[in-house]
Coordinates of C-alpha atoms in Angstrom, one line a residue:
M25 CA -100.2 44.2 8.0
K26 CA -99.3 44.2 4.3
Q27 CA -95.7 44.0 3.5
V28 CA -94.6 46.3 0.5
A29 CA -91.5 47.1 -1.4
I30 CA -90.1 50.3 -2.4
Y31 CA -88.2 50.8 -5.6
V32 CA -86.3 54.2 -6.2
R33 CA -83.7 54.8 -8.9
S34 CA -81.8 57.9 -10.0
S35 CA -79.9 58.4 -13.2
K36 CA -76.8 60.3 -14.1
D37 CA -79.0 63.3 -15.2
L38 CA -78.3 66.1 -12.8
H39 CA -81.9 67.3 -12.9
D40 CA -83.3 63.8 -11.8
V41 CA -85.2 63.4 -8.7
S42 CA -82.9 62.0 -5.9
C43 CA -83.6 58.6 -4.4
E44 CA -84.1 60.2 -1.1
A45 CA -86.8 62.5 -2.2
Q46 CA -88.5 59.6 -4.0
E47 CA -88.6 57.3 -1.0
R48 CA -89.9 60.2 1.3
Q49 CA -92.7 60.9 -1.0
I50 CA -93.7 57.3 -1.3
R51 CA -93.3 56.5 2.4
E52 CA -96.1 59.2 3.0
V53 CA -98.5 57.3 0.7
I54 CA -97.6 54.0 2.5
K55 CA -98.1 55.4 5.9
K56 CA -101.6 56.7 5.0
N57 CA -102.6 53.3 3.5
G58 CA -101.4 51.5 6.9
E59 CA -98.8 49.3 5.3
S60 CA -95.4 48.1 6.3
V61 CA -92.2 48.5 4.3
Y62 CA -90.4 45.4 3.9
R63 CA -87.6 46.9 2.2
V64 CA -86.3 49.8 0.1
F65 CA -84.6 48.7 -3.3
E66 CA -82.3 51.6 -4.6
D67 CA -80.3 51.8 -7.7
K68 CA -78.2 55.3 -7.8
A69 CA -76.8 56.8 -11.0
L70 CA -78.1 54.0 -13.2
S71 CA -79.8 54.0 -16.5
S72 CA -83.1 52.3 -16.9
T73 CA -82.4 51.1 -20.4
R74 CA -79.5 48.7 -20.9
D75 CA -77.1 49.3 -18.1
V76 CA -77.5 46.5 -15.1
R77 CA -79.7 47.6 -12.1
P78 CA -78.7 45.1 -9.5
A79 CA -81.2 46.4 -6.8
F80 CA -84.1 46.1 -9.5
D81 CA -83.2 42.6 -10.4
E82 CA -82.9 41.5 -6.9
M83 CA -86.2 42.8 -6.1
V84 CA -87.8 41.0 -9.2
A85 CA -86.2 37.8 -8.1
L86 CA -87.8 38.3 -4.6
A87 CA -91.1 38.8 -6.3
K88 CA -90.9 35.4 -8.1
A89 CA -90.2 33.5 -4.8
K90 CA -92.9 31.2 -3.3
P91 CA -93.9 32.9 -1.1
A92 CA -92.6 36.4 -2.0
P93 CA -91.7 38.5 1.2
F94 CA -93.9 41.5 -0.1
E95 CA -97.2 41.8 -1.8
K96 CA -96.8 45.2 -3.5
I97 CA -94.3 47.4 -5.0
Y98 CA -94.3 51.2 -4.9
C99 CA -92.5 53.4 -7.4
L100 CA -92.5 57.1 -8.0
D101 CA -93.7 56.9 -11.6
T102 CA -93.2 54.8 -14.7
S103 CA -90.0 56.4 -15.8
R104 CA -88.2 55.2 -12.5
F105 CA -89.4 51.6 -13.3
G106 CA -87.9 51.6 -16.9
R107 CA -87.7 53.7 -20.0
D108 CA -87.7 50.8 -22.4
Q109 CA -91.5 50.5 -23.2
Y110 CA -91.3 46.8 -24.0
Q111 CA -89.3 45.8 -21.3
T112 CA -91.5 47.8 -18.7
Q113 CA -94.8 46.3 -19.8
T114 CA -93.1 42.8 -19.8
Y115 CA -92.0 43.2 -16.2
L116 CA -95.4 44.7 -15.1
W117 CA -97.4 41.9 -16.7
M118 CA -94.9 39.2 -15.2
L119 CA -95.0 40.9 -11.6
R120 CA -99.0 41.3 -11.8
N121 CA -100.3 38.6 -13.6
K122 CA -97.8 35.7 -13.2
N123 CA -96.8 36.5 -9.6
G124 CA -99.7 38.3 -8.1
I125 CA -97.5 41.2 -7.0
E126 CA -99.2 44.7 -7.1
V127 CA -97.3 47.5 -8.7
K128 CA -98.5 51.0 -7.9
F129 CA -97.0 54.3 -9.3
V130 CA -97.5 57.0 -6.8
N131 CA -97.7 59.9 -9.3
M132 CA -99.8 58.0 -11.8
P133 CA -103.5 59.3 -11.4
A134 CA -105.9 56.2 -10.8
T135 CA -109.5 55.9 -12.0
G136 CA -110.1 52.4 -11.0
T137 CA -111.3 51.6 -14.5
H138 CA -109.9 49.8 -17.3
M139 CA -108.6 53.4 -18.4
D140 CA -105.6 53.0 -16.1
A141 CA -104.0 50.3 -18.2
L142 CA -104.3 52.8 -21.3
F143 CA -102.9 55.6 -19.3
E144 CA -100.1 53.4 -18.1
S145 CA -99.2 52.4 -21.5
I146 CA -99.3 55.9 -22.8
M147 CA -96.8 57.2 -20.0
T148 CA -94.4 54.3 -20.8
S149 CA -94.3 55.3 -24.3
F150 CA -93.6 58.9 -23.3
D151 CA -90.9 57.7 -20.9
E152 CA -89.0 55.8 -23.9
F153 CA -89.5 58.9 -26.2
H154 CA -88.1 61.2 -23.5
S155 CA -85.0 58.7 -23.0
K156 CA -84.3 58.7 -26.8
Q157 CA -84.7 62.4 -27.1
S158 CA -82.3 62.9 -24.0
K159 CA -79.8 60.6 -25.9
V160 CA -80.0 62.6 -29.1
K161 CA -79.5 65.9 -27.4
G162 CA -76.7 64.5 -25.3
V163 CA -74.9 63.2 -28.5
A164 CA -75.4 66.6 -30.3
G165 CA -73.9 68.4 -27.4
M166 CA -70.8 66.0 -27.3
K167 CA -70.3 66.6 -31.1
Q168 CA -70.2 70.4 -30.7
N169 CA -67.6 70.0 -27.8
I170 CA -65.5 68.0 -30.2
L171 CA -65.9 70.7 -33.1
N172 CA -65.1 73.2 -30.6
G173 CA -61.8 71.2 -29.8
Y174 CA -62.7 69.7 -26.2
R175 CA -63.3 66.3 -25.2
A176 CA -66.7 64.7 -25.3
G177 CA -66.1 63.0 -22.0
G178 CA -64.3 59.8 -20.7
P179 CA -60.8 59.1 -19.4
P180 CA -58.0 60.2 -21.5
P181 CA -56.1 57.8 -23.8
Y182 CA -52.7 56.4 -22.6
G183 CA -50.1 59.0 -23.2
Y184 CA -52.3 61.9 -22.5
K185 CA -53.8 63.7 -19.4
L186 CA -56.8 66.1 -19.2
Q187 CA -56.3 69.7 -18.7
E188 CA -59.3 71.7 -17.8
V189 CA -60.1 75.0 -19.6
E190 CA -62.4 77.4 -18.2
V191 CA -64.9 78.5 -21.1
A192 CA -67.4 80.7 -19.0
R193 CA -69.0 81.3 -15.6
H194 CA -72.4 80.9 -14.1
R195 CA -74.4 83.7 -12.9
F196 CA -73.2 83.1 -9.3
G197 CA -69.5 82.9 -10.4
E198 CA -69.0 79.3 -10.5
A199 CA -66.7 78.3 -13.4
V200 CA -67.7 76.2 -16.3
T201 CA -64.9 74.3 -17.5
K202 CA -64.1 71.9 -20.4
T203 CA -61.1 69.4 -20.9
K204 CA -58.5 69.3 -23.5
L205 CA -55.7 66.6 -23.9
V206 CA -52.1 67.4 -23.2
P207 CA -49.2 64.9 -23.3
D208 CA -48.5 63.1 -20.0
P209 CA -44.8 63.2 -19.4
E210 CA -44.7 59.9 -17.8
T211 CA -46.5 57.9 -20.5
A212 CA -46.1 59.8 -23.7
Q213 CA -42.7 58.4 -24.4
I214 CA -44.0 54.8 -24.0
V215 CA -46.7 55.4 -26.7
Q216 CA -44.1 57.1 -29.0
E217 CA -41.6 54.0 -28.5
Y218 CA -44.3 51.6 -29.1
F219 CA -45.3 53.2 -32.4
A220 CA -41.9 53.7 -33.4
R221 CA -40.9 50.0 -33.1
R222 CA -44.3 48.8 -34.4
A223 CA -43.7 51.0 -37.5
R224 CA -40.5 49.0 -38.1
Y225 CA -42.8 45.9 -38.2
E226 CA -41.8 44.3 -34.7
P227 CA -44.5 42.2 -33.3
R228 CA -46.9 43.5 -30.7
K229 CA -46.0 40.8 -28.3
S230 CA -42.1 41.4 -28.4
I231 CA -42.6 45.1 -27.7
L232 CA -45.0 44.4 -24.7
E233 CA -42.9 41.8 -23.2
D234 CA -39.8 44.2 -23.4
F235 CA -42.1 46.9 -21.5
H236 CA -42.8 44.1 -18.8
R237 CA -38.9 43.2 -18.5
R238 CA -38.2 46.8 -18.0
G239 CA -40.7 47.1 -15.4
I240 CA -43.1 49.8 -17.2
P241 CA -46.5 49.3 -15.4
S242 CA -49.5 48.6 -17.8
P243 CA -52.4 51.0 -18.2
S244 CA -54.5 48.6 -16.4
G245 CA -52.3 47.8 -13.5
D246 CA -51.7 44.3 -14.3
E247 CA -48.8 42.7 -14.0
R248 CA -48.6 41.9 -17.7
W249 CA -49.3 44.0 -20.8
S250 CA -52.3 43.0 -22.9
I251 CA -52.3 42.6 -26.6
S252 CA -55.8 44.3 -26.5
T253 CA -54.2 47.6 -25.2
A254 CA -51.6 47.7 -28.1
K255 CA -54.6 47.2 -30.6
S256 CA -56.6 50.0 -29.1
W257 CA -53.6 52.2 -29.4
E258 CA -53.6 51.3 -32.9
D259 CA -57.2 52.0 -33.4
N260 CA -56.8 55.3 -32.0
V261 CA -54.0 56.3 -34.3
D262 CA -55.9 59.5 -35.2
V263 CA -55.9 60.7 -31.8
Y264 CA -52.2 60.3 -31.4
L265 CA -51.9 62.3 -34.5
G266 CA -53.4 65.2 -32.5
H267 CA -57.0 64.8 -34.1
L268 CA -60.2 64.4 -31.8
V269 CA -62.3 61.6 -33.2
F270 CA -66.0 61.1 -32.0
N271 CA -69.0 58.8 -33.0
R272 CA -66.9 56.0 -34.4
L273 CA -68.5 53.1 -32.5
N274 CA -71.8 51.6 -33.0
E275 CA -74.1 51.1 -30.0
R276 CA -73.2 48.4 -27.8
M277 CA -75.8 46.0 -26.9
K278 CA -75.8 44.9 -23.2
A279 CA -77.4 42.4 -21.1
K280 CA -77.0 42.3 -17.4
G281 CA -74.1 44.8 -17.8
R282 CA -72.1 42.8 -20.1
C283 CA -71.6 43.7 -23.8
E284 CA -73.1 41.4 -26.1
G285 CA -72.0 42.8 -29.5
F286 CA -72.8 45.9 -31.4
V287 CA -76.0 47.3 -33.1
G288 CA -75.9 46.0 -36.7
G289 CA -73.2 43.4 -36.0
K290 CA -70.3 45.9 -36.6
K291 CA -68.0 47.6 -34.1
W292 CA -67.1 50.6 -36.3
K293 CA -69.3 53.0 -38.1
A294 CA -68.7 54.1 -41.6
E295 CA -66.0 56.9 -41.9
E296 CA -68.3 59.4 -43.0
E297 CA -70.3 59.3 -39.9
W298 CA -67.2 60.0 -37.8
V299 CA -67.0 63.5 -36.4
I300 CA -63.3 64.9 -36.6
K301 CA -61.6 67.9 -35.2
E302 CA -58.2 68.1 -36.7
N303 CA -55.2 69.6 -34.8
A304 CA -56.9 69.8 -31.5
H305 CA -54.1 68.9 -29.4
E306 CA -50.5 67.9 -29.6
Q307 CA -49.5 65.0 -31.6
L308 CA -47.2 62.1 -30.4
I309 CA -46.6 60.3 -33.7
T310 CA -45.9 61.4 -37.2
E311 CA -48.0 61.1 -40.4
E312 CA -45.4 58.5 -41.6
T313 CA -45.8 56.5 -38.5
A314 CA -49.4 56.6 -38.8
G315 CA -49.5 55.6 -42.5
I316 CA -47.5 52.5 -41.8
I317 CA -49.6 51.6 -38.9
R318 CA -52.7 51.7 -41.0
A319 CA -51.1 49.7 -43.8
I320 CA -50.0 47.0 -41.2
K321 CA -53.7 47.0 -39.8
E322 CA -55.3 46.9 -43.4
R323 CA -53.1 44.1 -44.4
G324 CA -53.5 42.2 -41.1
L325 CA -49.7 42.0 -40.6
R326 CA -48.5 41.1 -37.1
E327 CA -44.7 40.9 -37.9
E328 CA -42.1 41.6 -40.4
P329 CA -41.4 38.9 -43.1
G330 CA -38.6 36.8 -41.6
Q331 CA -39.5 37.2 -38.0
T332 CA -39.3 33.9 -36.1
T333 CA -42.9 34.1 -34.9
R334 CA -45.0 31.8 -37.0
T335 CA -48.7 32.3 -38.4
Y336 CA -50.3 28.8 -38.6
A337 CA -52.7 28.9 -41.3
L338 CA -54.7 25.8 -40.1
S339 CA -55.1 26.8 -36.4
G340 CA -58.7 26.9 -35.3
I341 CA -59.9 24.4 -37.9
M342 CA -57.6 21.5 -37.4
K343 CA -58.7 18.9 -34.9
C344 CA -57.5 15.6 -33.6
A345 CA -59.6 12.8 -34.8
E346 CA -58.9 10.8 -31.8
C347 CA -60.1 13.0 -29.0
G348 CA -61.7 15.9 -30.8
T349 CA -59.2 18.6 -29.4
N350 CA -57.9 21.2 -31.4
Y351 CA -54.4 21.1 -32.9
T352 CA -52.3 24.1 -32.0
G353 CA -49.1 25.5 -33.6
D354 CA -46.0 25.2 -31.8
R355 CA -42.3 25.7 -33.1
G356 CA -43.3 24.6 -36.6
L357 CA -45.4 21.6 -35.6
Y358 CA -49.1 21.0 -35.2
R359 CA -49.7 19.4 -32.0
C360 CA -52.9 17.9 -30.2
N361 CA -53.7 20.3 -27.3
S362 CA -55.1 17.7 -25.0
L363 CA -51.6 17.1 -23.9
S364 CA -51.4 20.5 -22.2
K365 CA -54.4 19.7 -20.1
T366 CA -54.4 18.0 -16.7
G367 CA -54.7 14.2 -17.4
G368 CA -54.4 14.6 -21.3
R369 CA -53.2 11.2 -22.6
C370 CA -54.2 11.4 -26.3
G371 CA -51.6 9.3 -28.3
N372 CA -51.7 11.2 -31.7
N373 CA -48.6 12.4 -33.1
D374 CA -47.4 15.8 -34.0
I375 CA -47.3 16.8 -37.6
S376 CA -45.2 19.1 -39.3
Q377 CA -46.6 22.5 -40.1
R378 CA -45.0 22.5 -43.5
K379 CA -46.2 19.0 -44.4
A380 CA -49.7 19.5 -43.2
E381 CA -50.4 23.0 -44.9
Q382 CA -48.6 21.8 -48.2
V383 CA -51.1 19.0 -48.4
V384 CA -54.2 21.1 -47.6
L385 CA -53.0 23.8 -50.0
S386 CA -52.4 21.2 -52.7
F387 CA -55.8 19.8 -52.2
I388 CA -57.5 23.2 -52.5
G389 CA -55.7 23.8 -55.6
Q390 CA -56.5 20.6 -57.1
C391 CA -60.0 19.9 -56.1
V392 CA -61.6 23.3 -55.0
L393 CA -60.4 25.9 -57.4
K394 CA -61.5 24.1 -60.5
F395 CA -64.0 26.1 -62.6
N396 CA -65.9 23.1 -64.1
D397 CA -66.4 21.5 -60.5
V398 CA -67.6 24.8 -59.0
K399 CA -70.1 25.3 -62.0
K400 CA -71.6 21.7 -61.6
A401 CA -72.0 22.2 -57.8
L402 CA -73.8 25.4 -58.5
D403 CA -75.9 23.7 -61.3
R404 CA -76.8 20.9 -58.8
V405 CA -77.8 23.6 -56.3
K406 CA -79.8 25.4 -58.8
R407 CA -81.8 22.4 -60.0
K408 CA -82.5 21.5 -56.4
F409 CA -84.2 25.1 -55.9
V410 CA -86.0 25.3 -59.1
T411 CA -88.4 22.7 -57.4
G412 CA -88.6 25.0 -54.3
E413 CA -91.3 27.4 -55.3
P414 CA -94.2 25.2 -54.4
E415 CA -92.3 25.1 -51.1
T416 CA -92.0 29.0 -50.9
K417 CA -95.8 29.5 -51.5
A418 CA -96.8 26.9 -48.8
L419 CA -94.6 28.8 -46.4
E420 CA -96.2 32.2 -47.4
K421 CA -99.6 30.6 -47.1
R422 CA -98.7 29.2 -43.4
L423 CA -97.3 32.6 -42.5
N424 CA -100.5 34.6 -43.5
K425 CA -102.6 32.1 -41.4
V426 CA -100.4 32.6 -38.3
E427 CA -100.7 36.6 -38.8
R428 CA -104.4 36.1 -39.2
E429 CA -104.6 34.2 -36.0
I430 CA -102.6 36.8 -34.1
R431 CA -104.6 39.6 -35.3
R432 CA -107.8 37.8 -34.2
L433 CA -106.4 37.1 -30.7
V434 CA -105.4 40.9 -30.4
E435 CA -109.0 42.0 -31.3
L436 CA -110.5 39.5 -28.8
Y437 CA -108.3 40.9 -26.1
R438 CA -109.0 44.6 -27.0
R439 CA -112.8 43.7 -26.9
E440 CA -112.1 42.2 -23.2
I441 CA -113.3 38.6 -24.4
I442 CA -110.2 37.0 -23.3
D443 CA -107.8 37.9 -20.6
A444 CA -104.2 38.7 -20.5
E445 CA -103.0 35.3 -19.3
T446 CA -105.1 33.4 -22.0
I447 CA -103.8 35.7 -24.8
E448 CA -100.2 35.0 -23.6
A449 CA -100.6 31.3 -23.5
E450 CA -102.1 31.4 -27.2
M451 CA -99.8 33.8 -28.5
R452 CA -96.6 32.0 -27.4
P453 CA -96.7 29.0 -29.7
L454 CA -97.9 31.4 -32.4
R455 CA -94.9 33.8 -32.3
E456 CA -92.6 30.9 -32.4
Q457 CA -94.3 29.3 -35.4
K458 CA -94.1 32.9 -37.0
R459 CA -90.6 33.2 -36.3
V460 CA -89.7 29.8 -37.6
T461 CA -91.6 30.2 -40.8
T462 CA -90.3 33.6 -41.7
A463 CA -86.8 32.3 -41.0
E464 CA -87.5 29.4 -43.5
L465 CA -89.0 31.7 -46.1
E466 CA -86.1 34.0 -45.9
K467 CA -83.6 31.1 -46.2
I468 CA -85.1 30.0 -49.3
K469 CA -85.4 33.5 -50.8
S470 CA -81.8 34.3 -50.1
A471 CA -80.7 31.0 -51.6
N472 CA -82.5 31.6 -54.7
H473 CA -81.1 35.2 -54.9
G474 CA -77.5 33.9 -54.5
L475 CA -77.8 31.5 -57.3
E476 CA -77.7 34.3 -59.9
V477 CA -73.9 33.9 -60.7
S478 CA -72.4 34.0 -64.1
D479 CA -69.6 32.0 -65.4
D480 CA -67.4 35.1 -65.2
D481 CA -68.3 35.7 -61.6
I482 CA -67.0 32.2 -60.8
K483 CA -63.9 32.5 -62.7
R484 CA -63.3 35.8 -60.9
A485 CA -64.0 34.2 -57.4
I486 CA -61.7 31.4 -58.3
G487 CA -58.8 33.8 -59.3
L488 CA -59.3 35.9 -56.3
Y489 CA -59.1 32.8 -53.9
A490 CA -56.0 31.4 -55.7
E491 CA -54.2 34.5 -55.4
M492 CA -55.0 34.6 -51.6
V493 CA -54.0 31.0 -51.0
E494 CA -50.4 31.7 -53.0
D495 CA -50.1 35.2 -51.3
V496 CA -47.0 35.5 -49.3
D497 CA -48.6 37.1 -46.3
P498 CA -49.5 34.2 -44.0
Q499 CA -52.2 36.0 -42.3
I500 CA -54.1 36.5 -45.6
K501 CA -53.4 32.8 -46.6
K502 CA -54.9 31.7 -43.1
R503 CA -58.0 33.8 -44.0
A504 CA -58.4 32.2 -47.4
V505 CA -58.0 28.8 -45.9
R506 CA -60.6 29.2 -43.2
A507 CA -62.9 30.8 -46.0
L508 CA -62.9 27.5 -48.0
L509 CA -62.7 24.8 -45.1
K510 CA -64.7 24.1 -42.2
E511 CA -62.5 21.5 -40.5
V512 CA -59.5 19.4 -41.0
R513 CA -59.2 16.3 -39.1
I514 CA -55.8 14.5 -38.2
Y515 CA -55.6 10.6 -37.7
P516 CA -52.8 8.8 -36.0
K517 CA -49.9 7.3 -38.0
D518 CA -50.4 3.9 -39.5
G519 CA -47.8 1.7 -37.7
K520 CA -46.9 -0.3 -41.1
S521 CA -46.9 2.4 -43.8
K522 CA -46.0 5.4 -41.5
G523 CA -48.8 7.3 -43.4
R524 CA -51.7 9.1 -41.9
L525 CA -55.3 10.1 -43.0
I526 CA -56.2 13.8 -43.2
E527 CA -59.8 14.4 -43.5
I528 CA -61.0 17.7 -44.7
I529 CA -64.6 19.1 -44.5
G530 CA -65.1 22.0 -47.0
A531 CA -67.2 25.1 -45.9
C532 CA -69.5 24.1 -48.9
L533 CA -68.1 20.6 -49.9
P534 CA -68.8 17.2 -49.0
L535 CA -66.4 15.2 -46.8
I536 CA -63.1 14.4 -48.4
R537 CA -60.4 12.1 -47.0
V538 CA -56.8 12.6 -48.1
N539 CA -54.1 10.1 -47.5
V540 CA -50.7 11.3 -46.6
V541 CA -47.7 8.8 -46.7
V542 CA -45.0 10.8 -44.7
P543 CA -41.9 9.0 -46.0
T544 CA -42.6 8.8 -49.7
G545 CA -44.1 12.4 -50.5
L546 CA -46.9 14.9 -49.9
E547 CA -49.1 14.5 -52.7
P548 CA -52.7 14.1 -51.6
V549 CA -54.1 10.6 -52.7
L550 CA -57.7 11.3 -53.4
P551 CA -60.7 8.6 -53.0
T552 CA -61.8 7.4 -56.5

């Protein structure tokens, strides 16, 4: 008797078909076909687009096994299987063509001809359209909730709690409720204290460690307070001013349930896209406090000038030349971090933060921020790319050839001259060749476009970086250094001279070595 699997899924949509109803309908078909159910794979209240679907993933993994424990998968319709057309078609091709697993959609009419594949493709496209349309309608509804002064959903921010408000009644008398934010008497004062101390430029870490010592539980329930918690409060400063804010975040990209960044590479949308309802609930902080918090975030400050906590401008780019481990800042010194690891035995010495940073900043001022040197470097790059035009034409010709070949294969497949397995095997190297060629072409075009730089542009850029390097704000100085330099390597002390070598690799510069003689001074000795 043929072993078959059943896949059922219900989403968070209240109008969706339940998993139990789907299974019951599918089992009737299986019984008529005289088949045996190996297992039911069920994902309840999960999206079929980007969220993780553990049961679906397990079913696919078993289908790839040799031999697979089932020969066929039953599903109610294509929308249960997935609502991303490309993803659905990829899974179907892999299951059917690569692993020999039949996939049957119970509610899909079958003609037994090549038209079935066309109907299936049309239905998956409608599934994706429906998913996107539902999302648009849902977002529109949440925006309207915000404009009416109600929450769009989700848990309340720390310091507030949700209060249900009856806005209407169903025809059978059941109440329709929405939620508003009201101060939480237990946590609101904690938020107020944090913002008051932060507005006096007290470091986040100092405030949170004080909360821990006083036994105040963290929002997550962990023993220690997380810096990310404090950052999220500061990101929500408008909410703590009494405003509702919606549509700030770009859509998250997920893989297997984990966030892989944001669409467009940016976390926050432009402010003109935000939806804000002012004075929607009681504020916990004043406008003056909020203004200071915004200024701190804009400048990247973490502490008041004069605090003992240090900012190490070279952290993240300074490495030990002996073992390759990062140097970390510690009480006015840069230390090889291998010593903090079990079994670490690196003998490279510490180096004074003041000495190391003074040498590197002196090098930047002497050798990097010079108009003539920057102009000569740009001229050399320009001359190199002047001869790059034939290369561009060759790449464009190669790209056109690949695209013609792809179109030819698609036409052969459409006319059923070649099968799916053949076209996939032929397409794979062509797609890779197209990707590589396109990337090379874009790289050359971008480089050529970036070479249009005037002398005034160079001088303005140098002036800007010079100001950043000399800025009293250590955080801005750190960003300037990291923009100019890729890596700084520290070598051990020379036993005779007690000097040491610092190797500097610029982000756009050749390798430079700087000799630092500790007893006699800090001026870099540049190679001739």
